[in-house]
CSV table of C-alpha atoms and ligand atoms in Angstrom, one decimal:
chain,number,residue,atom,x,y,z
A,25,UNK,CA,-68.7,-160.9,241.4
A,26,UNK,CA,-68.2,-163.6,238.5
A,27,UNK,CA,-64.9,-164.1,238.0
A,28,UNK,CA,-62.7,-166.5,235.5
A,29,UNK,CA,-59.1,-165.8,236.5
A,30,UNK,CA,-58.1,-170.0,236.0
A,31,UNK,CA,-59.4,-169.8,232.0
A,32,UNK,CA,-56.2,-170.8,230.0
A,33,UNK,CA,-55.4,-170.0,226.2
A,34,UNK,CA,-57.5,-172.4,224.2
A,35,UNK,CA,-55.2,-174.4,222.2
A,36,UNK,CA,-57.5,-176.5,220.0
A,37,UNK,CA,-56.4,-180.1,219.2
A,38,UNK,CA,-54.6,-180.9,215.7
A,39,UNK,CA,-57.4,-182.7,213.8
A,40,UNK,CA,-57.4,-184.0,210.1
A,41,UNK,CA,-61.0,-182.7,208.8
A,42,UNK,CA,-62.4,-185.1,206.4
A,43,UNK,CA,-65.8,-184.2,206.7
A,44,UNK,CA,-68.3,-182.3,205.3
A,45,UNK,CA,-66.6,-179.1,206.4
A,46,UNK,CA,-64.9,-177.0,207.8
A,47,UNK,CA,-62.2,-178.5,205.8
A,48,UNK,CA,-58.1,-178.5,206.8
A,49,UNK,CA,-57.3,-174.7,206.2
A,50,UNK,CA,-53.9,-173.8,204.3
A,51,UNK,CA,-51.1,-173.7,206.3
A,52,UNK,CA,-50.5,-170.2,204.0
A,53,UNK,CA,-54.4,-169.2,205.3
A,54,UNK,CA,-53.9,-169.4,208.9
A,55,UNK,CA,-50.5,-167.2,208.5
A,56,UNK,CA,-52.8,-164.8,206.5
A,57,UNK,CA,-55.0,-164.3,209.6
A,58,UNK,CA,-52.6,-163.4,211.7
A,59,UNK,CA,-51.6,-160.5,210.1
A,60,UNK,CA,-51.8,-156.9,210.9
A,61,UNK,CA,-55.3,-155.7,211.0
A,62,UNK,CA,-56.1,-152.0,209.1
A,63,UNK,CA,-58.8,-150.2,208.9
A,64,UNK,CA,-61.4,-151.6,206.3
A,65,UNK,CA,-60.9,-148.3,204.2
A,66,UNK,CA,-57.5,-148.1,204.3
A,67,UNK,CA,-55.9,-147.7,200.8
A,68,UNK,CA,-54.1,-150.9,201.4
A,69,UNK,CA,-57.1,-152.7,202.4
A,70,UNK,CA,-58.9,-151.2,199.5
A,71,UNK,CA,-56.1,-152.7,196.8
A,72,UNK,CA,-56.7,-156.3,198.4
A,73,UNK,CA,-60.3,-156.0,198.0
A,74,UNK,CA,-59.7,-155.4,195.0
A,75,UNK,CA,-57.9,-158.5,194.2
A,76,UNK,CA,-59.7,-160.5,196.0
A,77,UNK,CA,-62.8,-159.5,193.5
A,78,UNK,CA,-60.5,-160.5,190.8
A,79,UNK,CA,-60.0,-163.8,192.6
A,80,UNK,CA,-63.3,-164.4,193.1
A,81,UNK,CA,-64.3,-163.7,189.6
A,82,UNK,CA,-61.7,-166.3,188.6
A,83,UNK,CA,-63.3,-168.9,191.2
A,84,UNK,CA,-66.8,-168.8,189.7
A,85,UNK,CA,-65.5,-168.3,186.2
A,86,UNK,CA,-67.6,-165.0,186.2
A,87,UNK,CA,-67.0,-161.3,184.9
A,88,UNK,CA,-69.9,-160.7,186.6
A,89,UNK,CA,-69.4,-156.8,188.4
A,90,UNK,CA,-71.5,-158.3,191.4
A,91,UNK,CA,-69.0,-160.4,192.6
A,92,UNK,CA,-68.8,-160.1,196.3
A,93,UNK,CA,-68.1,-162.2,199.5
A,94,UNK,CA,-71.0,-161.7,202.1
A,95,UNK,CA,-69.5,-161.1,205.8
A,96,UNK,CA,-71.0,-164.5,207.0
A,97,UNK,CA,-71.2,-168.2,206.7
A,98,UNK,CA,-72.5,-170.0,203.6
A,99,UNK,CA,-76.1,-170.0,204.7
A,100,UNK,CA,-75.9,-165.9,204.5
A,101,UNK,CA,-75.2,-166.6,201.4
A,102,UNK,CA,-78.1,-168.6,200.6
A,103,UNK,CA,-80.4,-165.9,202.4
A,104,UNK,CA,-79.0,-162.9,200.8
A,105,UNK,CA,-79.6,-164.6,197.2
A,106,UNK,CA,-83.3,-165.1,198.5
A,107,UNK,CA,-84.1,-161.9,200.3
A,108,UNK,CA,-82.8,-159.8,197.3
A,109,UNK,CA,-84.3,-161.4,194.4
A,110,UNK,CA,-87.2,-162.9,195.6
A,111,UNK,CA,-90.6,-160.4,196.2
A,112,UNK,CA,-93.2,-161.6,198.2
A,113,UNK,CA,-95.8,-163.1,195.8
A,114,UNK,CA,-93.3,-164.6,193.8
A,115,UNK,CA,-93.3,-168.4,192.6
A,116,UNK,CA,-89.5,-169.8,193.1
A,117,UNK,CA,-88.8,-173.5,191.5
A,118,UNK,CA,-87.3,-175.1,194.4
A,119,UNK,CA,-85.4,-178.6,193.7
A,120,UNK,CA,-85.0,-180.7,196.9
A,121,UNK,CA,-82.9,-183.7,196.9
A,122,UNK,CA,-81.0,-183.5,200.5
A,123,UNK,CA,-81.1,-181.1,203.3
A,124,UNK,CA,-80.1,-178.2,201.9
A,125,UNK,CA,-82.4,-178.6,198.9
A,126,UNK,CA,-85.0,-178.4,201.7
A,127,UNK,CA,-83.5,-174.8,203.6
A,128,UNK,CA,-83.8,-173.0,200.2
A,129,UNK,CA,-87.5,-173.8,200.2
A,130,UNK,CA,-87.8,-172.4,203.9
A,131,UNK,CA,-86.1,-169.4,202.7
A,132,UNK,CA,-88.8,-169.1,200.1
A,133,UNK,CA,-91.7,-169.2,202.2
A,134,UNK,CA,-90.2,-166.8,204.6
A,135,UNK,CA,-89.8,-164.5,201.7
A,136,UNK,CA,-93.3,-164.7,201.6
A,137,UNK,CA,-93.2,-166.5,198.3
A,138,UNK,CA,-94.8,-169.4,196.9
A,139,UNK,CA,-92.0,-172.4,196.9
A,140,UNK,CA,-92.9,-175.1,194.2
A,141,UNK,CA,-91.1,-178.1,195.4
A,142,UNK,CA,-89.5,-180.4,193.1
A,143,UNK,CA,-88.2,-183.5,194.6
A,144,UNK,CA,-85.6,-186.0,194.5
A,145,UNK,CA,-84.5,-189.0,196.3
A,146,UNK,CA,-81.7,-188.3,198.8
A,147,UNK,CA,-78.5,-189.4,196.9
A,148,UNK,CA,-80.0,-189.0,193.3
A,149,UNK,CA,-79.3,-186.1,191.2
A,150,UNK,CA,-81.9,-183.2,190.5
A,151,UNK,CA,-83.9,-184.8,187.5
A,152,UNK,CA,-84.0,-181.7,184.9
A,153,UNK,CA,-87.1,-183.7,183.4
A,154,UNK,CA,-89.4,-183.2,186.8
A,155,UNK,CA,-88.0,-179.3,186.5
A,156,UNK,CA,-89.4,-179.0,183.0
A,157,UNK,CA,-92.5,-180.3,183.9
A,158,UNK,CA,-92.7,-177.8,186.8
A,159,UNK,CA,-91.7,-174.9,184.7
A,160,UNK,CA,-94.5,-175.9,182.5
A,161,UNK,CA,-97.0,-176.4,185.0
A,162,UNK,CA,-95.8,-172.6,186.6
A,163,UNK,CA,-95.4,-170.0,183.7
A,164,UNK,CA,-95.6,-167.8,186.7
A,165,UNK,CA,-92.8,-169.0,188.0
A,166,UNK,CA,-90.0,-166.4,188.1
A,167,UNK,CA,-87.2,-168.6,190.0
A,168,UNK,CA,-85.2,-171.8,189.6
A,169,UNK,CA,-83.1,-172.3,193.1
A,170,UNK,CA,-81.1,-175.5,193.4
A,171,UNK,CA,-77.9,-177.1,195.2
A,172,UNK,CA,-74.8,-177.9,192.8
A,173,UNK,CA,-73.3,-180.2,195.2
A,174,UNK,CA,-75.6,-182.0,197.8
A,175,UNK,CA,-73.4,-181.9,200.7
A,176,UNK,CA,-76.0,-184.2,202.7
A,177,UNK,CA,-76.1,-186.9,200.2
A,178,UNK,CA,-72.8,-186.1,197.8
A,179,UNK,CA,-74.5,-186.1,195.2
A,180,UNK,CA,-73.6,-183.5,191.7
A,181,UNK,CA,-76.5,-182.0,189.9
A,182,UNK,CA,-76.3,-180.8,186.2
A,183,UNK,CA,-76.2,-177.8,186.9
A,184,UNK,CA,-75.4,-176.4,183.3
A,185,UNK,CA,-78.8,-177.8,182.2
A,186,UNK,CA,-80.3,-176.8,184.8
A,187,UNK,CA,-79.5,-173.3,184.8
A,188,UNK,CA,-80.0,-173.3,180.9
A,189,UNK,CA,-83.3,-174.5,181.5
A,190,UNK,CA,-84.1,-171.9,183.7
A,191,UNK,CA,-83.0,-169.7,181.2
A,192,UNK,CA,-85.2,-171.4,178.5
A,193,UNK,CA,-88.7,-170.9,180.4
A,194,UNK,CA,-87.2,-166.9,181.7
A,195,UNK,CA,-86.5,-167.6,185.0
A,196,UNK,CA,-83.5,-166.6,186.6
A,197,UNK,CA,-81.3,-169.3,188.4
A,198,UNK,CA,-80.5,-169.5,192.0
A,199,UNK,CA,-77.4,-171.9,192.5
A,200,UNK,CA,-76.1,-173.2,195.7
A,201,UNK,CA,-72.2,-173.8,194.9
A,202,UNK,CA,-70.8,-173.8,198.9
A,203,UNK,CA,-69.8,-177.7,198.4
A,204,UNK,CA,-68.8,-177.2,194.5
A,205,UNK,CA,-67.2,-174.2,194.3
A,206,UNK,CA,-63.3,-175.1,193.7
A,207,UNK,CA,-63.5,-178.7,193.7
A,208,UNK,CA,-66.0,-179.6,190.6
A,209,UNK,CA,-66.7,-177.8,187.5
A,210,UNK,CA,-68.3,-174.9,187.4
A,211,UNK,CA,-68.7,-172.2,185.1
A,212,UNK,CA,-70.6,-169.1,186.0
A,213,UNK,CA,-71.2,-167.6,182.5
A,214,UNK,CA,-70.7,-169.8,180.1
A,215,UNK,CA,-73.5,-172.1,181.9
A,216,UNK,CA,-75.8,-168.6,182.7
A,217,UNK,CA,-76.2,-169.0,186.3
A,218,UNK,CA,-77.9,-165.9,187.8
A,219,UNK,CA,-77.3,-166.1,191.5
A,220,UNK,CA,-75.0,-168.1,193.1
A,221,UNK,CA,-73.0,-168.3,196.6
A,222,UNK,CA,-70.7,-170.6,198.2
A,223,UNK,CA,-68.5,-170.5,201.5
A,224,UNK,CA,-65.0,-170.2,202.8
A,225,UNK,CA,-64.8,-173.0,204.7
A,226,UNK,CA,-65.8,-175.7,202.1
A,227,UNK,CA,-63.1,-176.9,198.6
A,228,UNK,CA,-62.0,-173.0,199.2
A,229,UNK,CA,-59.9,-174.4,202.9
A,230,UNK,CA,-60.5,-171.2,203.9
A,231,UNK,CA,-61.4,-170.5,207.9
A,232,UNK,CA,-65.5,-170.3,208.2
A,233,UNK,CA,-67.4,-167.0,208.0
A,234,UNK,CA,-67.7,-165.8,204.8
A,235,UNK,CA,-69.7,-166.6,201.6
A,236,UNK,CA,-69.0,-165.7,198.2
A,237,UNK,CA,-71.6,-164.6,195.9
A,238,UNK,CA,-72.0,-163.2,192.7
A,239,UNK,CA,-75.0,-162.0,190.4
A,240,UNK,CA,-75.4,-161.6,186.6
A,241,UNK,CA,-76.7,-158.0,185.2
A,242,UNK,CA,-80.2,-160.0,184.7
A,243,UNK,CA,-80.2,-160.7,188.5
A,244,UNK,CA,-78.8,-157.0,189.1
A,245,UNK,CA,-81.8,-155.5,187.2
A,246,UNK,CA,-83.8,-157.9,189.2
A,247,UNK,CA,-82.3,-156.3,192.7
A,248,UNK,CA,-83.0,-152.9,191.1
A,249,UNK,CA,-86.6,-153.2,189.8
A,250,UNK,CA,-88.0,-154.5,193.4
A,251,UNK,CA,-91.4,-153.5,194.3
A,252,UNK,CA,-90.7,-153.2,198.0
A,253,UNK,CA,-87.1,-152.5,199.6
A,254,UNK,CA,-85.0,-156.1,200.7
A,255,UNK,CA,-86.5,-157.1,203.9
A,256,UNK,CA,-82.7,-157.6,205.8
A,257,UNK,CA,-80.9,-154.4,205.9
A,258,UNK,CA,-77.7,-156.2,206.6
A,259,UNK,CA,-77.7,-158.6,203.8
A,260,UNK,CA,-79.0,-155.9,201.4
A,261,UNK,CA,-76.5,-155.9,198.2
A,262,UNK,CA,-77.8,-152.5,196.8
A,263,UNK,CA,-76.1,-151.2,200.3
A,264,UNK,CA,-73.4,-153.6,200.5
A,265,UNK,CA,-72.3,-152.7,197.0
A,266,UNK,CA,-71.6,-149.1,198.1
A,267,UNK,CA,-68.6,-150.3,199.8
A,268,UNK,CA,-67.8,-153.3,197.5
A,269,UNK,CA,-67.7,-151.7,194.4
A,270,UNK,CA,-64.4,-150.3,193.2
A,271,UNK,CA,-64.9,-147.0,191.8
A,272,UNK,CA,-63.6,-145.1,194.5
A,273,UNK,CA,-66.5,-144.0,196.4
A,274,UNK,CA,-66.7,-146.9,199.0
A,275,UNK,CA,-68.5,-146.1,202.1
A,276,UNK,CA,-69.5,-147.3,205.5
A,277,UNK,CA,-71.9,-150.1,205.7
A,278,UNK,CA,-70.1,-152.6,208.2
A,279,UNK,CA,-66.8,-153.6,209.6
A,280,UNK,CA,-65.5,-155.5,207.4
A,281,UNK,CA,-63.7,-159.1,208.7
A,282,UNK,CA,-60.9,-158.0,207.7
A,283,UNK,CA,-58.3,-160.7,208.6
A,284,UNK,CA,-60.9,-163.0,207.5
A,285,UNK,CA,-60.9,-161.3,204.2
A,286,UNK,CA,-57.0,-161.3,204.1
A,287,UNK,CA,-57.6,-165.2,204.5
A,288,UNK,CA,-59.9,-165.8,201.7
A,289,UNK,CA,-57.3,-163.7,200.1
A,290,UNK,CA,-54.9,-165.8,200.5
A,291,UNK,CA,-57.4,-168.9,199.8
A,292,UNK,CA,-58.4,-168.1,196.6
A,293,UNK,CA,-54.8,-167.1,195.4
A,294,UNK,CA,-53.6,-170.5,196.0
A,295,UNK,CA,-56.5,-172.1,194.0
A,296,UNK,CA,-55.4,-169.8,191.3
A,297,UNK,CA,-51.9,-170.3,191.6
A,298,UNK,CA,-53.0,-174.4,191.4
A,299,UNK,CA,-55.3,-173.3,188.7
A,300,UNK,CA,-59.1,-174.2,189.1
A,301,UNK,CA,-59.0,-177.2,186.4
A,302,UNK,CA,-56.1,-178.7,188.2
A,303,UNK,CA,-57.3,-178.7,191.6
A,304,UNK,CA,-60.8,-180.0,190.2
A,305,UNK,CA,-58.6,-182.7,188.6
A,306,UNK,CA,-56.8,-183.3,192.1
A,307,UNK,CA,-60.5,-183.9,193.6
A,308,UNK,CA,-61.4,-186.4,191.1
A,309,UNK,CA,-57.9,-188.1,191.7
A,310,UNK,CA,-57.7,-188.2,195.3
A,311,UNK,CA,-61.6,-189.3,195.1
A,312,UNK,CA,-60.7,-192.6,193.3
A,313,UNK,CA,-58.0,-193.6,195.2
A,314,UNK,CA,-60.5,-193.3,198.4
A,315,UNK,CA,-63.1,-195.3,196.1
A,316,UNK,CA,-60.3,-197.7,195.8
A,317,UNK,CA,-59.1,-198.5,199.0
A,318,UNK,CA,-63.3,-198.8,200.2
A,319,UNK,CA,-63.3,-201.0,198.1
A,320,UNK,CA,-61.3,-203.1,199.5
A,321,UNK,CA,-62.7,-202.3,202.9
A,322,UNK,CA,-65.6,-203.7,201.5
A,323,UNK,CA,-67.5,-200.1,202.3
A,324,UNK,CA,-69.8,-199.2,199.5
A,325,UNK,CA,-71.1,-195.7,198.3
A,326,UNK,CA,-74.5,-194.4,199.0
A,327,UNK,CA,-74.2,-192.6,195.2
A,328,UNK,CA,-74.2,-194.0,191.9
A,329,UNK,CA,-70.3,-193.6,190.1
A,330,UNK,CA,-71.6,-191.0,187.4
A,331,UNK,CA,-73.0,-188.7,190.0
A,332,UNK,CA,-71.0,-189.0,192.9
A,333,UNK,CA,-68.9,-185.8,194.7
A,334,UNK,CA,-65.3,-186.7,194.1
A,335,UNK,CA,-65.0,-183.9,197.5
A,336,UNK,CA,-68.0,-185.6,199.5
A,337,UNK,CA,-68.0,-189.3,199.8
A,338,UNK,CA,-71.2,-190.4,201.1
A,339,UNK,CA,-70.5,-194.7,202.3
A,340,UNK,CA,-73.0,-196.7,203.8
A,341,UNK,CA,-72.1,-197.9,207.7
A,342,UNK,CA,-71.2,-201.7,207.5
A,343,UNK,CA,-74.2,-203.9,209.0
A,344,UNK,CA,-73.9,-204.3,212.6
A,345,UNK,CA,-71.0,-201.6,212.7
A,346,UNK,CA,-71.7,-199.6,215.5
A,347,UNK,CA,-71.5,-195.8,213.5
A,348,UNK,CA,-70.6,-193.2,216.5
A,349,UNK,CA,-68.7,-195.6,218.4
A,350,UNK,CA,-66.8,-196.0,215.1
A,351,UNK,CA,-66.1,-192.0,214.6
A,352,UNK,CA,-65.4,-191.5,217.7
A,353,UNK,CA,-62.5,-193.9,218.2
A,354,UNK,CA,-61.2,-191.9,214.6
A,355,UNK,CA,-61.4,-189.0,216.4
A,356,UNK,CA,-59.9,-190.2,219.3
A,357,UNK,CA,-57.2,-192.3,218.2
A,358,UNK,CA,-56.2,-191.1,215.0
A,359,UNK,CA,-57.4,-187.2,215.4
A,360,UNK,CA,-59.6,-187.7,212.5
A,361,UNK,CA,-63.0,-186.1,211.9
A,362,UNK,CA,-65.3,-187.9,209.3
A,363,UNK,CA,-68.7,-187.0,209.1
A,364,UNK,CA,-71.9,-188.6,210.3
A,365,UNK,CA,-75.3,-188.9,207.7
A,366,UNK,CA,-77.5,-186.8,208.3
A,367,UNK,CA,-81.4,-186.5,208.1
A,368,UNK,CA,-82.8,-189.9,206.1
A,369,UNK,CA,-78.9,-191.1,206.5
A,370,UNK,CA,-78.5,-190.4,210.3
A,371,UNK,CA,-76.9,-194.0,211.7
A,372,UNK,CA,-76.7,-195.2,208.1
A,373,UNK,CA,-73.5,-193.4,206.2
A,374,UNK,CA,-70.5,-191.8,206.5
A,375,UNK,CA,-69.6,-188.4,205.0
A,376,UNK,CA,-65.5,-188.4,204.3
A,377,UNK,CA,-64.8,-185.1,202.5
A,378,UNK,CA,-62.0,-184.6,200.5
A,379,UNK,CA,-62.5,-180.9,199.8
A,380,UNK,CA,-59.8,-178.8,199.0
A,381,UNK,CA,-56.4,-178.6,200.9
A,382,UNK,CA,-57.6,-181.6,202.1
A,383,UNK,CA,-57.9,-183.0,198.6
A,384,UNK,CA,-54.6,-185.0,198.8
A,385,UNK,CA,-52.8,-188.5,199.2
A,386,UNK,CA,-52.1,-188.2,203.2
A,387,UNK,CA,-55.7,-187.3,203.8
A,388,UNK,CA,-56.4,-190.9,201.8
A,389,UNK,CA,-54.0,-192.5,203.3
A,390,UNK,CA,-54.8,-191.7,207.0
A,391,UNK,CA,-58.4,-192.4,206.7
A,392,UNK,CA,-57.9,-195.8,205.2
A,393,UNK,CA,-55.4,-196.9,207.4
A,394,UNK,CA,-57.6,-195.5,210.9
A,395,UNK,CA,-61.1,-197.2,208.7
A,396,UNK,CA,-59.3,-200.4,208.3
A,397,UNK,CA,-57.4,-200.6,212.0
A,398,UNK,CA,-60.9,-199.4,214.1
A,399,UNK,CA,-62.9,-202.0,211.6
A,400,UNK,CA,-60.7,-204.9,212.2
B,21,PLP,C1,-72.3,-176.2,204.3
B,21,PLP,C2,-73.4,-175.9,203.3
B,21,PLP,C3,-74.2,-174.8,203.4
B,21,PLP,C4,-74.2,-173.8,204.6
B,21,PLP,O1,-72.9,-173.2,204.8
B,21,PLP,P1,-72.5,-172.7,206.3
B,21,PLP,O2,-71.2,-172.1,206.0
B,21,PLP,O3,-72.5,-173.9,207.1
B,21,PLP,O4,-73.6,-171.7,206.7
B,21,PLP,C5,-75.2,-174.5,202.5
B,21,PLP,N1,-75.3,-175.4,201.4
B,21,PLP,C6,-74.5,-176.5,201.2
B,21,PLP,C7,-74.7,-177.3,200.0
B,21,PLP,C8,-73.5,-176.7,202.2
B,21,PLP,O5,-72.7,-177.8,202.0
């Protein structure tokens, strides 16, 4: 017989997360899980679902209806924008510059749609002049998909031109905000963004596992008017919305995650107690104090100034630094977590993430005072 009577409690260490997520949770958020749990259509849980809409309206800047969190990690999110909008047979606009850049084409092809790759160094911007040039070299292009925040490189695209774009040649937009969303600007209407979804565990400091999402009455009508029914039954919204829509009649379509949900809750309430252009001012302000005191390390950014994520700082690995030796005595020594590069920057950068909770002058403090002592 298998047996495991000498398994202890798993009491996880206290680490400072200053890379590219998950990010330090709220004290307030990890409370929040340990409440009670009810049933997911229980009244009570039915008033805080409520809310948390609300909340998540105020998040995206939306007052779009379609404003949901998917019961799942960010890249649920991704897939759910993509296997609800997109038909096979359609051509989607897909703007790579960094890993995740490349995972929205792959959810394009699987689609059984015809990705049309636009590409950008790793570390530079998505160039809305290439995207033009695409959209007028596709008029049968029916998508625009591209990543806000490049959380590979830490690098900011425009997305406000790129989503009015879009617009301009009748396409509808398909935004990946899990690194923006609460820690740079973004506004979901007034920029006309179409499909968009982020994740808990990212500038919201919630715990991972869920994904906001939201979609404008174009993309609705979009969902509605498919040819052939949404290939996932899970991540289907036109069932999901039966129990996330608020006009009394939810019904069954999974367990919710409902402790989860109190924490994103709770999340998301703080932000809006902070107030969303305060705690993307914080980001920028905690940002240049790190850019100071790299400075003075001598360490030097991977991203030009006027493009750079104030809540993803993307450094290049001193020459003839030894890069995992170096992150693992941080993690060691000082219970620090900073992120390694990946793909073209594997062995080459450091990611430090400064993304929401985590936003603030300890986080600074620590990391420059562990960078400078393991350096030395
Ligand atoms: C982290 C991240 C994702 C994926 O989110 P998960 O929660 O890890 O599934 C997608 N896009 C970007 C830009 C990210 O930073």
């Amino acid at each position: 017989m298998i047996s495991a009577p000498s398994i202890k409690p798993f009491f996880p260490p206290q680490r400072t997360l200053m890379g590219p997520g998950p990010s330090d949770v709220y004290p307030q958020v990890v409370h929040a899980l340990s409440k009670p749990t009810i049933g997911h259509l229980d009244p009570e849980f039915i008033r805080m679902m409520d809310e948390l809409k609300a909340l998540l309206q105020y998040a995206f800047q939306t007052q779009n209806p379609m404003t949901l969190a998917v019961s799942a990690p960010g890249s649920a999110g991704m897939e759910t924008c993509f296997v609800n909008l997109v038909e096979p047979g359609d051509t989607v606009i897909v703007c790579r510059n960094g890993v995740f850049g490349e995972r929205m084409r792959q959810n394009v092809e699987r689609v059984g749609a015809t990705p049309v790759v636009v590409d950008n160094a790793w570390g530079e911007p998505v160039d809305p002049t290439a995207v033009e040039a695409a959209l007028k070299a596709h008029p049968e292009a029916k998508f625009v998909a591209f990543v806000h925040a490049e959380t590979s490189t830490g690098a900011l695209s425009d997305a406000k031109t790129l989503a009015a774009l879009a617009r301009q040649y009748d396409c509808l937009s398909i935004v990946d905000a899990v690194t923006s969303l609460g820690g740079v600007e973004l506004r979901v209407d007034e920029w006309g963004i179409d499909a968009i979804y982020s994740g808990s565990q990212k500038c919201l400091s919630c715990v991972p596992g869920l994904s906001p999402v939201s979609f404008s009455d174009r993309a609705v009508e979009q969902i509605k008017a498919r040819k052939s029914p949404c290939q996932s039954w899970f991540l289907d919204q036109s069932l999901v919305m039966g129990y996330w829509s608020g006009d009394g009649k939810r019904s069954y379509h999974h367990t919710a995650p409902v402790n989860a949900l109190y924490a994103l809750h709770e999340s998301l309430r703080l932000l809006a107690e902070e107030g969303l252009e305060q705690a993307w001012a914080r980001h920028k302000a905690q940002h240049q104090a790190l850019a100071a005191g790299l400075a003075d390390l001598n360490i030097e950014f991977i991203v030009e100034a006027d493009y750079r994520l104030p809540q993803l700082n993307t450094v290049k690995v001193p020459g003839g630094v030894d890069d995992a030796a170096i992150r693992g005595r941080l993690l060691n020594e000082f219970n620090l977590e900073v992120g390694a590069g990946l793909g073209d920057l594997a062995g080459k950068a450091w990611r430090i993430g400064l993304m929401g909770y985590g936003a603030r002058s300890e986080n600074v403090a620590l990391c420059l005072q562990a960078l400078k002592q393991v350096l030395r």
